[in-house]
Short mmCIF file of N, CA and C in Angstrom, two decimals:
data_model
loop_
_atom_site.label_atom_id
_atom_site.label_comp_id
_atom_site.label_asym_id
_atom_site.label_seq_id
_atom_site.Cartn_x
_atom_site.Cartn_y
_atom_site.Cartn_z
N MET A 531 -17.24 10.05 71.85
CA MET A 531 -16.24 9.44 70.99
C MET A 531 -16.01 10.34 69.79
N ASN A 532 -14.76 10.52 69.42
CA ASN A 532 -14.38 11.36 68.30
C ASN A 532 -14.70 10.62 67.00
N SER A 533 -15.44 11.27 66.11
CA SER A 533 -15.78 10.60 64.86
C SER A 533 -14.91 11.05 63.69
N ASP A 534 -14.00 12.00 63.91
CA ASP A 534 -13.12 12.47 62.85
C ASP A 534 -11.74 11.84 63.02
N MET A 535 -11.56 10.66 62.44
CA MET A 535 -10.30 9.95 62.60
C MET A 535 -9.67 9.65 61.26
N GLY A 536 -9.70 10.63 60.36
CA GLY A 536 -9.02 10.46 59.08
C GLY A 536 -9.61 9.35 58.25
N GLY A 537 -10.94 9.27 58.15
CA GLY A 537 -11.57 8.26 57.33
C GLY A 537 -11.87 6.97 58.05
N VAL A 538 -11.53 6.87 59.33
CA VAL A 538 -11.81 5.66 60.10
C VAL A 538 -13.17 5.85 60.77
N PRO A 539 -14.17 5.05 60.40
CA PRO A 539 -15.48 5.19 61.04
C PRO A 539 -15.38 4.98 62.55
N ALA A 540 -16.02 5.85 63.31
CA ALA A 540 -15.93 5.80 64.77
C ALA A 540 -16.44 4.48 65.32
N TRP A 541 -17.39 3.85 64.66
CA TRP A 541 -17.93 2.60 65.19
C TRP A 541 -16.92 1.46 65.12
N GLU A 542 -15.86 1.60 64.33
CA GLU A 542 -14.86 0.54 64.22
C GLU A 542 -13.78 0.64 65.29
N VAL A 543 -13.75 1.72 66.03
CA VAL A 543 -12.72 1.94 67.04
C VAL A 543 -13.40 2.06 68.39
N ILE A 544 -12.87 1.37 69.39
CA ILE A 544 -13.41 1.55 70.73
C ILE A 544 -12.43 2.37 71.55
N GLY A 545 -12.93 3.23 72.36
CA GLY A 545 -12.11 3.95 73.33
C GLY A 545 -11.10 4.90 72.74
N VAL A 546 -11.49 5.75 71.80
CA VAL A 546 -10.56 6.77 71.33
C VAL A 546 -10.26 7.68 72.50
N ILE A 547 -9.00 7.81 72.86
CA ILE A 547 -8.63 8.56 74.04
C ILE A 547 -8.20 9.97 73.68
N ASP A 548 -7.32 10.12 72.69
CA ASP A 548 -6.80 11.44 72.37
C ASP A 548 -6.22 11.42 70.97
N THR A 549 -6.62 12.36 70.14
CA THR A 549 -6.01 12.47 68.82
C THR A 549 -5.58 13.90 68.55
N GLU A 550 -5.25 14.65 69.56
CA GLU A 550 -4.79 16.03 69.42
C GLU A 550 -3.37 16.16 69.97
N GLY A 551 -2.66 17.17 69.52
CA GLY A 551 -1.35 17.47 70.10
C GLY A 551 -0.29 16.45 69.74
N ASP A 552 0.54 16.12 70.72
CA ASP A 552 1.70 15.26 70.49
C ASP A 552 1.45 13.79 70.78
N CYS A 553 0.22 13.40 71.04
CA CYS A 553 -0.09 12.01 71.35
C CYS A 553 -1.44 11.65 70.74
N ALA A 554 -1.51 10.49 70.13
CA ALA A 554 -2.77 9.96 69.62
C ALA A 554 -2.87 8.52 70.10
N GLU A 555 -4.02 8.13 70.57
CA GLU A 555 -4.16 6.81 71.18
C GLU A 555 -5.53 6.23 70.85
N TRP A 556 -5.53 4.96 70.47
CA TRP A 556 -6.77 4.27 70.15
C TRP A 556 -6.77 2.89 70.80
N ALA A 557 -7.96 2.33 70.99
CA ALA A 557 -8.11 0.94 71.42
C ALA A 557 -9.06 0.27 70.43
N PHE A 558 -8.61 -0.83 69.84
CA PHE A 558 -9.38 -1.54 68.82
C PHE A 558 -9.85 -2.88 69.38
N PRO A 559 -11.04 -3.33 68.99
CA PRO A 559 -11.47 -4.66 69.41
C PRO A 559 -10.59 -5.71 68.74
N ALA A 560 -10.43 -6.84 69.39
CA ALA A 560 -9.60 -7.93 68.85
C ALA A 560 -10.40 -8.67 67.78
N GLU A 561 -10.56 -8.00 66.65
CA GLU A 561 -11.30 -8.55 65.50
C GLU A 561 -10.46 -8.33 64.25
N PRO A 562 -10.65 -9.18 63.23
CA PRO A 562 -9.82 -9.08 62.02
C PRO A 562 -9.77 -7.68 61.40
N GLY A 563 -10.85 -6.92 61.44
CA GLY A 563 -10.86 -5.59 60.86
C GLY A 563 -9.97 -4.59 61.59
N ALA A 564 -9.47 -4.97 62.76
CA ALA A 564 -8.64 -4.06 63.56
C ALA A 564 -7.35 -3.69 62.83
N VAL A 565 -6.81 -4.59 62.05
CA VAL A 565 -5.55 -4.31 61.35
C VAL A 565 -5.75 -3.17 60.35
N ARG A 566 -6.76 -3.28 59.52
CA ARG A 566 -7.05 -2.24 58.52
C ARG A 566 -7.38 -0.92 59.20
N THR A 567 -8.20 -0.98 60.24
CA THR A 567 -8.62 0.24 60.93
C THR A 567 -7.44 0.92 61.62
N ALA A 568 -6.56 0.14 62.23
CA ALA A 568 -5.37 0.71 62.88
C ALA A 568 -4.46 1.37 61.84
N ARG A 569 -4.30 0.71 60.70
CA ARG A 569 -3.48 1.30 59.62
C ARG A 569 -4.05 2.65 59.19
N GLN A 570 -5.36 2.71 58.99
CA GLN A 570 -6.01 3.96 58.56
C GLN A 570 -5.85 5.04 59.62
N ALA A 571 -6.02 4.68 60.88
CA ALA A 571 -5.90 5.67 61.96
C ALA A 571 -4.48 6.24 62.02
N VAL A 572 -3.48 5.37 61.92
CA VAL A 572 -2.08 5.81 61.97
C VAL A 572 -1.77 6.71 60.78
N ARG A 573 -2.15 6.30 59.59
CA ARG A 573 -1.88 7.13 58.40
C ARG A 573 -2.56 8.50 58.53
N GLY A 574 -3.83 8.50 58.96
CA GLY A 574 -4.56 9.75 59.09
C GLY A 574 -3.92 10.69 60.09
N GLN A 575 -3.50 10.16 61.24
CA GLN A 575 -2.89 11.02 62.27
C GLN A 575 -1.54 11.55 61.81
N LEU A 576 -0.74 10.71 61.18
CA LEU A 576 0.57 11.18 60.72
C LEU A 576 0.41 12.23 59.62
N ARG A 577 -0.62 12.10 58.79
CA ARG A 577 -0.91 13.12 57.79
C ARG A 577 -1.24 14.44 58.48
N ARG A 578 -2.08 14.40 59.52
CA ARG A 578 -2.46 15.62 60.25
C ARG A 578 -1.25 16.25 60.94
N TRP A 579 -0.29 15.45 61.36
CA TRP A 579 0.92 15.97 61.99
C TRP A 579 1.97 16.42 60.96
N GLY A 580 1.68 16.24 59.69
CA GLY A 580 2.65 16.61 58.66
C GLY A 580 3.79 15.61 58.53
N LEU A 581 3.55 14.37 58.94
CA LEU A 581 4.58 13.33 58.87
C LEU A 581 4.21 12.28 57.82
N ASP A 582 3.72 12.74 56.68
CA ASP A 582 3.31 11.83 55.60
C ASP A 582 4.44 10.89 55.20
N ASN A 583 5.69 11.38 55.28
CA ASN A 583 6.84 10.57 54.87
C ASN A 583 7.05 9.35 55.76
N LEU A 584 6.45 9.31 56.94
CA LEU A 584 6.55 8.13 57.82
C LEU A 584 5.29 7.27 57.80
N ALA A 585 4.24 7.75 57.15
CA ALA A 585 2.93 7.10 57.24
C ALA A 585 2.94 5.65 56.75
N ASP A 586 3.53 5.39 55.60
CA ASP A 586 3.50 4.03 55.06
C ASP A 586 4.27 3.06 55.94
N LEU A 587 5.49 3.45 56.35
CA LEU A 587 6.30 2.56 57.18
C LEU A 587 5.64 2.34 58.55
N ALA A 588 5.18 3.40 59.18
CA ALA A 588 4.54 3.26 60.49
C ALA A 588 3.29 2.39 60.39
N ALA A 589 2.48 2.60 59.34
CA ALA A 589 1.26 1.80 59.17
C ALA A 589 1.60 0.32 58.94
N LEU A 590 2.64 0.06 58.16
CA LEU A 590 3.06 -1.33 57.92
C LEU A 590 3.49 -2.01 59.22
N LEU A 591 4.33 -1.33 60.00
CA LEU A 591 4.82 -1.92 61.25
C LEU A 591 3.70 -2.08 62.27
N VAL A 592 2.79 -1.12 62.34
CA VAL A 592 1.63 -1.25 63.23
C VAL A 592 0.79 -2.44 62.80
N SER A 593 0.59 -2.62 61.47
CA SER A 593 -0.20 -3.77 61.03
C SER A 593 0.43 -5.09 61.44
N GLU A 594 1.75 -5.17 61.37
CA GLU A 594 2.43 -6.40 61.79
C GLU A 594 2.19 -6.67 63.28
N LEU A 595 2.32 -5.64 64.10
CA LEU A 595 2.16 -5.83 65.55
C LEU A 595 0.70 -6.08 65.93
N VAL A 596 -0.23 -5.42 65.28
CA VAL A 596 -1.65 -5.67 65.56
C VAL A 596 -2.02 -7.09 65.11
N THR A 597 -1.48 -7.52 63.99
CA THR A 597 -1.72 -8.90 63.53
C THR A 597 -1.20 -9.90 64.56
N ASN A 598 0.02 -9.67 65.08
CA ASN A 598 0.56 -10.54 66.14
C ASN A 598 -0.37 -10.56 67.34
N ALA A 599 -0.84 -9.40 67.76
CA ALA A 599 -1.73 -9.31 68.92
C ALA A 599 -3.02 -10.08 68.65
N LEU A 600 -3.56 -9.97 67.45
CA LEU A 600 -4.80 -10.69 67.11
C LEU A 600 -4.62 -12.20 67.15
N ARG A 601 -3.44 -12.67 66.76
CA ARG A 601 -3.19 -14.12 66.75
C ARG A 601 -3.15 -14.69 68.16
N HIS A 602 -2.75 -13.89 69.13
CA HIS A 602 -2.48 -14.43 70.46
C HIS A 602 -3.35 -13.87 71.58
N ALA A 603 -3.96 -12.71 71.40
CA ALA A 603 -4.71 -12.06 72.49
C ALA A 603 -6.20 -12.04 72.17
N THR A 604 -7.00 -11.89 73.20
CA THR A 604 -8.45 -11.85 73.00
C THR A 604 -9.07 -10.52 73.39
N GLY A 605 -8.33 -9.66 74.05
CA GLY A 605 -8.87 -8.39 74.50
C GLY A 605 -8.56 -7.26 73.55
N PRO A 606 -8.88 -6.04 73.95
CA PRO A 606 -8.62 -4.89 73.08
C PRO A 606 -7.13 -4.68 72.81
N ILE A 607 -6.87 -4.09 71.66
CA ILE A 607 -5.49 -3.81 71.23
C ILE A 607 -5.33 -2.30 71.19
N GLY A 608 -4.34 -1.80 71.90
CA GLY A 608 -4.10 -0.37 71.94
C GLY A 608 -3.01 0.03 70.97
N VAL A 609 -3.19 1.18 70.34
CA VAL A 609 -2.17 1.75 69.46
C VAL A 609 -1.97 3.19 69.91
N ARG A 610 -0.71 3.58 70.06
CA ARG A 610 -0.41 4.93 70.54
C ARG A 610 0.75 5.50 69.73
N LEU A 611 0.60 6.73 69.28
CA LEU A 611 1.66 7.47 68.59
C LEU A 611 2.06 8.63 69.48
N VAL A 612 3.36 8.82 69.66
CA VAL A 612 3.85 9.90 70.50
C VAL A 612 4.99 10.61 69.79
N ARG A 613 4.93 11.94 69.81
CA ARG A 613 6.06 12.74 69.33
C ARG A 613 6.71 13.35 70.57
N PRO A 614 7.64 12.63 71.21
CA PRO A 614 8.26 13.13 72.45
C PRO A 614 9.05 14.39 72.19
N SER A 615 8.84 15.39 73.03
CA SER A 615 9.54 16.66 72.83
C SER A 615 11.02 16.58 73.19
N GLY A 616 11.39 15.73 74.14
CA GLY A 616 12.77 15.66 74.59
C GLY A 616 13.67 14.76 73.77
N LEU A 617 13.13 14.02 72.81
CA LEU A 617 13.94 13.04 72.07
C LEU A 617 14.34 13.50 70.68
N GLY A 618 14.10 14.75 70.34
CA GLY A 618 14.47 15.22 69.01
C GLY A 618 13.49 14.73 67.98
N ALA A 619 13.99 14.37 66.83
CA ALA A 619 13.16 14.00 65.69
C ALA A 619 12.83 12.51 65.71
N VAL A 620 11.98 12.11 66.65
CA VAL A 620 11.63 10.70 66.81
C VAL A 620 10.11 10.57 66.91
N LEU A 621 9.57 9.53 66.29
CA LEU A 621 8.18 9.15 66.47
C LEU A 621 8.19 7.84 67.25
N LEU A 622 7.51 7.81 68.38
CA LEU A 622 7.38 6.59 69.18
C LEU A 622 6.03 5.97 68.87
N VAL A 623 6.02 4.68 68.57
CA VAL A 623 4.79 3.96 68.26
C VAL A 623 4.70 2.78 69.22
N GLU A 624 3.53 2.60 69.83
CA GLU A 624 3.32 1.52 70.79
C GLU A 624 2.07 0.74 70.42
N VAL A 625 2.16 -0.58 70.55
CA VAL A 625 1.00 -1.45 70.36
C VAL A 625 0.90 -2.32 71.61
N SER A 626 -0.25 -2.26 72.27
CA SER A 626 -0.45 -2.98 73.53
C SER A 626 -1.55 -4.02 73.37
N ASP A 627 -1.41 -5.11 74.12
CA ASP A 627 -2.47 -6.12 74.17
C ASP A 627 -2.48 -6.75 75.56
N PRO A 628 -3.54 -7.48 75.90
CA PRO A 628 -3.67 -8.02 77.25
C PRO A 628 -2.85 -9.27 77.54
N LEU A 629 -2.13 -9.81 76.57
CA LEU A 629 -1.32 -11.00 76.79
C LEU A 629 0.01 -10.61 77.41
N PRO A 630 0.39 -11.17 78.56
CA PRO A 630 1.62 -10.74 79.22
C PRO A 630 2.91 -11.24 78.57
N ASP A 631 2.84 -12.30 77.79
CA ASP A 631 4.05 -12.89 77.21
C ASP A 631 4.65 -11.98 76.14
N PRO A 632 5.94 -11.66 76.25
CA PRO A 632 6.57 -10.82 75.22
C PRO A 632 6.71 -11.61 73.91
N PRO A 633 6.64 -10.92 72.79
CA PRO A 633 6.83 -11.61 71.51
C PRO A 633 8.29 -12.01 71.34
N ARG A 634 8.52 -13.01 70.51
CA ARG A 634 9.89 -13.47 70.26
C ARG A 634 10.19 -13.30 68.77
N GLU A 635 11.29 -12.65 68.51
CA GLU A 635 11.75 -12.53 67.12
C GLU A 635 12.33 -13.87 66.73
N ARG A 636 11.97 -14.33 65.53
CA ARG A 636 12.51 -15.60 65.06
C ARG A 636 12.87 -15.49 63.59
N ALA A 637 13.70 -16.39 63.14
CA ALA A 637 14.09 -16.41 61.74
C ALA A 637 13.10 -17.29 60.98
N ALA A 638 12.30 -16.69 60.13
CA ALA A 638 11.34 -17.45 59.34
C ALA A 638 12.05 -18.13 58.17
N ARG A 639 11.62 -19.35 57.87
CA ARG A 639 12.14 -20.05 56.71
C ARG A 639 11.43 -19.54 55.46
N LEU A 640 12.00 -19.75 54.30
CA LEU A 640 11.42 -19.27 53.04
C LEU A 640 9.98 -19.73 52.86
N GLU A 641 9.66 -20.95 53.27
CA GLU A 641 8.32 -21.50 53.05
C GLU A 641 7.31 -21.09 54.14
N ASP A 642 7.76 -20.43 55.19
CA ASP A 642 6.86 -20.02 56.27
C ASP A 642 5.93 -18.91 55.79
N GLU A 643 4.66 -19.03 56.19
CA GLU A 643 3.65 -18.02 55.85
C GLU A 643 3.68 -16.84 56.81
N SER A 644 4.30 -17.01 57.97
CA SER A 644 4.33 -15.94 58.97
C SER A 644 5.68 -15.97 59.68
N GLY A 645 5.83 -15.08 60.66
CA GLY A 645 7.06 -15.08 61.45
C GLY A 645 8.06 -14.00 61.08
N ARG A 646 7.65 -13.08 60.22
CA ARG A 646 8.59 -12.04 59.79
C ARG A 646 8.29 -10.67 60.40
N GLY A 647 7.19 -10.53 61.11
CA GLY A 647 6.74 -9.24 61.63
C GLY A 647 7.73 -8.56 62.55
N LEU A 648 8.20 -9.26 63.56
CA LEU A 648 9.15 -8.65 64.49
C LEU A 648 10.50 -8.37 63.84
N HIS A 649 10.89 -9.22 62.92
CA HIS A 649 12.13 -8.97 62.19
C HIS A 649 11.99 -7.68 61.36
N LEU A 650 10.83 -7.50 60.75
CA LEU A 650 10.57 -6.29 59.99
C LEU A 650 10.59 -5.05 60.90
N VAL A 651 9.98 -5.16 62.09
CA VAL A 651 10.00 -4.06 63.04
C VAL A 651 11.45 -3.76 63.45
N ALA A 652 12.20 -4.79 63.79
CA ALA A 652 13.58 -4.61 64.24
C ALA A 652 14.46 -4.00 63.16
N SER A 653 14.30 -4.43 61.92
CA SER A 653 15.18 -3.94 60.86
C SER A 653 14.75 -2.58 60.30
N SER A 654 13.51 -2.18 60.52
CA SER A 654 13.01 -0.92 59.96
C SER A 654 12.98 0.23 60.94
N SER A 655 13.11 -0.07 62.22
CA SER A 655 13.00 0.99 63.22
C SER A 655 14.37 1.36 63.79
N ARG A 656 14.40 2.52 64.42
CA ARG A 656 15.63 2.99 65.07
C ARG A 656 15.95 2.13 66.29
N ARG A 657 14.93 1.89 67.10
CA ARG A 657 15.02 1.00 68.26
C ARG A 657 13.65 0.39 68.46
N TRP A 658 13.60 -0.75 69.16
CA TRP A 658 12.32 -1.34 69.50
C TRP A 658 12.48 -2.16 70.76
N GLY A 659 11.36 -2.51 71.37
CA GLY A 659 11.41 -3.34 72.57
C GLY A 659 10.02 -3.64 73.08
N THR A 660 9.98 -4.27 74.24
CA THR A 660 8.71 -4.58 74.89
C THR A 660 8.80 -4.17 76.35
N ARG A 661 7.65 -3.93 76.94
CA ARG A 661 7.60 -3.68 78.38
C ARG A 661 6.30 -4.24 78.93
N PRO A 662 6.36 -4.78 80.14
CA PRO A 662 5.12 -5.31 80.74
C PRO A 662 4.23 -4.16 81.17
N GLY A 663 2.94 -4.41 81.18
CA GLY A 663 1.97 -3.43 81.66
C GLY A 663 1.25 -3.99 82.87
N VAL A 664 0.30 -3.24 83.38
CA VAL A 664 -0.51 -3.70 84.51
C VAL A 664 -1.21 -4.99 84.13
N SER A 665 -1.79 -5.01 82.93
CA SER A 665 -2.36 -6.26 82.39
C SER A 665 -1.93 -6.33 80.93
N GLY A 666 -1.01 -7.20 80.65
CA GLY A 666 -0.54 -7.35 79.29
C GLY A 666 0.83 -6.76 79.06
N LYS A 667 1.07 -6.37 77.81
CA LYS A 667 2.39 -5.84 77.43
C LYS A 667 2.23 -4.79 76.36
N THR A 668 3.32 -4.07 76.13
CA THR A 668 3.40 -3.10 75.05
C THR A 668 4.65 -3.39 74.24
N VAL A 669 4.50 -3.46 72.94
CA VAL A 669 5.62 -3.54 72.02
C VAL A 669 5.75 -2.15 71.42
N TRP A 670 6.96 -1.60 71.45
CA TRP A 670 7.16 -0.23 70.97
C TRP A 670 8.31 -0.19 69.98
N PHE A 671 8.28 0.84 69.14
CA PHE A 671 9.40 1.09 68.25
C PHE A 671 9.49 2.58 68.00
N GLU A 672 10.69 3.00 67.60
CA GLU A 672 10.94 4.40 67.27
C GLU A 672 11.32 4.53 65.80
N LEU A 673 10.78 5.55 65.17
CA LEU A 673 11.15 5.89 63.81
C LEU A 673 11.78 7.27 63.81
N ALA A 674 12.87 7.42 63.08
CA ALA A 674 13.51 8.73 62.96
C ALA A 674 12.65 9.59 62.04
N VAL A 675 12.39 10.82 62.47
CA VAL A 675 11.64 11.77 61.67
C VAL A 675 12.63 12.54 60.81
N PRO A 676 12.53 12.41 59.49
CA PRO A 676 13.44 13.14 58.62
C PRO A 676 13.27 14.65 58.80
N GLU A 677 14.38 15.36 58.79
CA GLU A 677 14.31 16.81 59.00
C GLU A 677 14.22 17.56 57.70
#
């Protein structure tokens, strides 16, 4: 297991798959600390890639999606960052969990304590969506990389 994850202790992350090149991927246990740890991992990787200008927004949106996964799923939560070579200046971010049901965007009322995460993802990203997996689903979004 890789222990150099930009300040993220290796014991807090399970199944680090790859943090080199154009793809970084982690699997976090479905525990409350996963949100903070995922945020740190995303910020650290984007800093290493020289994409500091996307770090805060990407970390915020990942935290929203990991929080949603924690509320509804019991298995590990995957986070993946990809800089696709064929798509130009785009960062693809994916959050996966073992629950097959796709999330639903809803309009939160002023007094609601939750329900704004997917709206935030939709309004802050270039595109977003969901896709089913072998077990579970992946929610993804794209951020434009400023040139």
